[in-house]
Amino acid sequence: MDKKSKKEELLQQLFTRKMETADATNLPVNPVGSLTDILKKLVAAFPPGCFCPPSQQTITQIKSALNDLLIWSTSAPISISLKLELQNAINAVKNQLDANPFSCCETIQALESLEIVLSKVLGALQIGTSQQVTILILLQQLQSLFAG
């Protein structure tokens, strides 16, 4: 199915719902899954207690969730500039996780920047209130994991 057909199918799906709120995090054009699921995976990747220094398993799990988020961002229903900002923030965290020597402070700063961009993404998504609240709670959980 070509891109135009996917767009037409999506528009038809939206119009047949008679102006119901579209679930932008679960649309079929999103191959990785919903943003909610990705954020749950990212939150779950952090160990209880202190994050620093992270184990290799923790780094692998965080990077896996970030890779999913990076893929999600390519088809996210947000502006191109916000997609680029999100992708840059994701890559900044991944770069910090790979840095040698590892810097806890710089990694936490990159995570905080990512959380800010994710908040902008949430504001740009055309989703229902209950979905916004769910994602906002996940963002707050994420922030609490590395807030000092």
CSV table of C-alpha atoms in Angstrom, one decimal:
chain,number,residue,atom,x,y,z
A,1,MET,CA,0.0,0.0,0.0
A,2,ASP,CA,1.5,3.3,-1.0
A,3,LYS,CA,1.7,6.4,1.2
A,4,LYS,CA,-1.2,8.1,-0.5
A,5,SER,CA,-3.5,5.1,0.1
A,6,LYS,CA,-2.5,5.1,3.8
A,7,LYS,CA,-3.3,8.8,4.1
A,8,GLU,CA,-6.6,8.3,2.3
A,9,GLU,CA,-7.5,5.3,4.5
A,10,LEU,CA,-6.6,7.3,7.6
A,11,LEU,CA,-8.6,10.3,6.6
A,12,GLN,CA,-11.6,8.1,5.8
A,13,GLN,CA,-11.2,6.4,9.1
A,14,LEU,CA,-11.2,9.8,10.9
A,15,PHE,CA,-14.2,11.1,9.0
A,16,THR,CA,-16.2,8.0,9.6
A,17,ARG,CA,-15.8,8.5,13.3
A,18,LYS,CA,-17.9,11.7,12.9
A,19,MET,CA,-15.3,14.0,14.5
A,20,GLU,CA,-14.5,11.7,17.4
A,21,THR,CA,-11.0,12.4,18.8
A,22,ALA,CA,-8.4,10.4,17.0
A,23,ASP,CA,-6.0,8.3,19.1
A,24,ALA,CA,-2.8,9.7,17.6
A,25,THR,CA,-0.7,7.3,19.6
A,26,ASN,CA,-2.4,4.2,18.3
A,27,LEU,CA,-2.9,5.0,14.6
A,28,PRO,CA,-2.0,2.2,12.1
A,29,VAL,CA,0.8,4.4,10.7
A,30,ASN,CA,2.7,3.9,14.0
A,31,PRO,CA,4.6,0.6,13.5
A,32,VAL,CA,6.3,0.5,16.9
A,33,GLY,CA,3.2,0.9,19.1
A,34,SER,CA,1.7,3.7,21.0
A,35,LEU,CA,3.7,6.5,22.6
A,36,THR,CA,2.1,5.3,25.9
A,37,ASP,CA,3.6,1.9,25.6
A,38,ILE,CA,7.1,3.3,24.7
A,39,LEU,CA,7.1,5.6,27.7
A,40,LYS,CA,6.0,2.7,30.0
A,41,LYS,CA,9.0,0.7,28.6
A,42,LEU,CA,11.3,3.7,29.2
A,43,VAL,CA,10.1,4.2,32.8
A,44,ALA,CA,10.4,0.5,33.5
A,45,ALA,CA,14.0,0.5,32.2
A,46,PHE,CA,15.2,2.6,35.2
A,47,PRO,CA,16.2,0.6,38.3
A,48,PRO,CA,14.5,1.4,41.7
A,49,GLY,CA,16.7,3.7,43.8
A,50,CYS,CA,19.7,5.4,42.4
A,51,PHE,CA,20.2,5.5,38.6
A,52,CYS,CA,24.0,6.2,38.8
A,53,PRO,CA,26.0,4.4,37.8
A,54,PRO,CA,23.7,2.4,35.5
A,55,SER,CA,24.3,-1.3,34.9
A,56,GLN,CA,24.9,-2.4,31.3
A,57,GLN,CA,21.4,-4.1,31.5
A,58,THR,CA,19.9,-0.7,32.4
A,59,ILE,CA,21.7,1.1,29.6
A,60,THR,CA,20.6,-1.6,27.1
A,61,GLN,CA,16.9,-1.3,28.3
A,62,ILE,CA,16.9,2.5,28.2
A,63,LYS,CA,18.5,2.5,24.7
A,64,SER,CA,16.0,0.0,23.5
A,65,ALA,CA,13.1,2.2,24.6
A,66,LEU,CA,14.8,5.2,23.1
A,67,ASN,CA,15.2,3.4,19.8
A,68,ASP,CA,11.5,2.6,19.8
A,69,LEU,CA,10.8,6.3,20.5
A,70,LEU,CA,13.1,7.3,17.7
A,71,ILE,CA,11.2,5.1,15.3
A,72,TRP,CA,7.9,6.3,16.6
A,73,SER,CA,9.0,9.9,16.0
A,74,THR,CA,9.4,9.3,12.3
A,75,SER,CA,5.7,8.8,11.8
A,76,ALA,CA,4.5,10.9,14.8
A,77,PRO,CA,1.7,13.3,14.1
A,78,ILE,CA,3.8,16.3,15.0
A,79,SER,CA,5.6,19.1,13.1
A,80,ILE,CA,8.8,18.3,11.4
A,81,SER,CA,10.7,20.7,13.6
A,82,LEU,CA,9.4,19.0,16.7
A,83,LYS,CA,10.3,15.6,15.2
A,84,LEU,CA,13.8,16.8,14.7
A,85,GLU,CA,14.0,18.3,18.2
A,86,LEU,CA,12.7,15.0,19.7
A,87,GLN,CA,15.2,13.0,17.6
A,88,ASN,CA,18.1,15.2,18.7
A,89,ALA,CA,17.1,14.9,22.4
A,90,ILE,CA,16.9,11.1,22.0
A,91,ASN,CA,20.3,10.9,20.3
A,92,ALA,CA,21.8,13.2,23.0
A,93,VAL,CA,20.7,10.7,25.7
A,94,LYS,CA,22.0,7.7,23.7
A,95,ASN,CA,25.3,9.5,23.2
A,96,GLN,CA,25.6,10.2,27.0
A,97,LEU,CA,24.8,6.6,27.8
A,98,ASP,CA,27.7,5.5,25.4
A,99,ALA,CA,30.1,8.2,26.7
A,100,ASN,CA,33.4,7.0,28.1
A,101,PRO,CA,33.9,7.9,30.8
A,102,PHE,CA,30.2,7.9,31.8
A,103,SER,CA,29.0,11.2,33.3
A,104,CYS,CA,26.0,10.9,35.5
A,105,CYS,CA,25.4,14.6,35.6
A,106,GLU,CA,25.5,15.0,31.8
A,107,THR,CA,23.3,12.0,31.3
A,108,ILE,CA,20.7,13.3,33.7
A,109,GLN,CA,20.8,16.7,32.0
A,110,ALA,CA,20.2,15.0,28.6
A,111,LEU,CA,17.3,13.0,30.2
A,112,GLU,CA,15.8,16.2,31.6
A,113,SER,CA,16.1,17.8,28.1
A,114,LEU,CA,14.3,14.8,26.6
A,115,GLU,CA,11.5,15.1,29.1
A,116,ILE,CA,11.0,18.7,28.2
A,117,VAL,CA,10.8,17.8,24.5
A,118,LEU,CA,8.4,15.0,25.3
A,119,SER,CA,6.2,17.5,27.1
A,120,LYS,CA,6.2,19.7,23.9
A,121,VAL,CA,5.2,16.6,21.9
A,122,LEU,CA,2.4,15.9,24.3
A,123,GLY,CA,1.1,19.4,23.8
A,124,ALA,CA,1.3,19.0,20.0
A,125,LEU,CA,-0.6,15.7,19.8
A,126,GLN,CA,-4.3,15.8,19.0
A,127,ILE,CA,-5.5,13.2,21.5
A,128,GLY,CA,-8.2,13.0,24.1
A,129,THR,CA,-7.9,14.2,27.6
A,130,SER,CA,-7.6,10.8,29.2
A,131,GLN,CA,-4.8,9.9,26.9
A,132,GLN,CA,-3.1,13.2,27.7
A,133,VAL,CA,-3.4,12.5,31.4
A,134,THR,CA,-1.9,9.0,31.0
A,135,ILE,CA,1.1,10.3,29.0
A,136,LEU,CA,1.5,13.2,31.4
A,137,ILE,CA,1.6,10.8,34.4
A,138,LEU,CA,4.3,8.7,32.6
A,139,LEU,CA,6.3,11.9,31.9
A,140,GLN,CA,6.1,12.8,35.6
A,141,GLN,CA,7.2,9.3,36.6
A,142,LEU,CA,10.1,9.6,34.1
A,143,GLN,CA,11.1,13.0,35.5
A,144,SER,CA,10.9,11.7,39.1
A,145,LEU,CA,13.4,9.0,38.3
A,146,PHE,CA,16.2,11.4,37.6
A,147,ALA,CA,15.1,14.5,39.4
A,148,GLY,CA,17.5,15.4,42.2
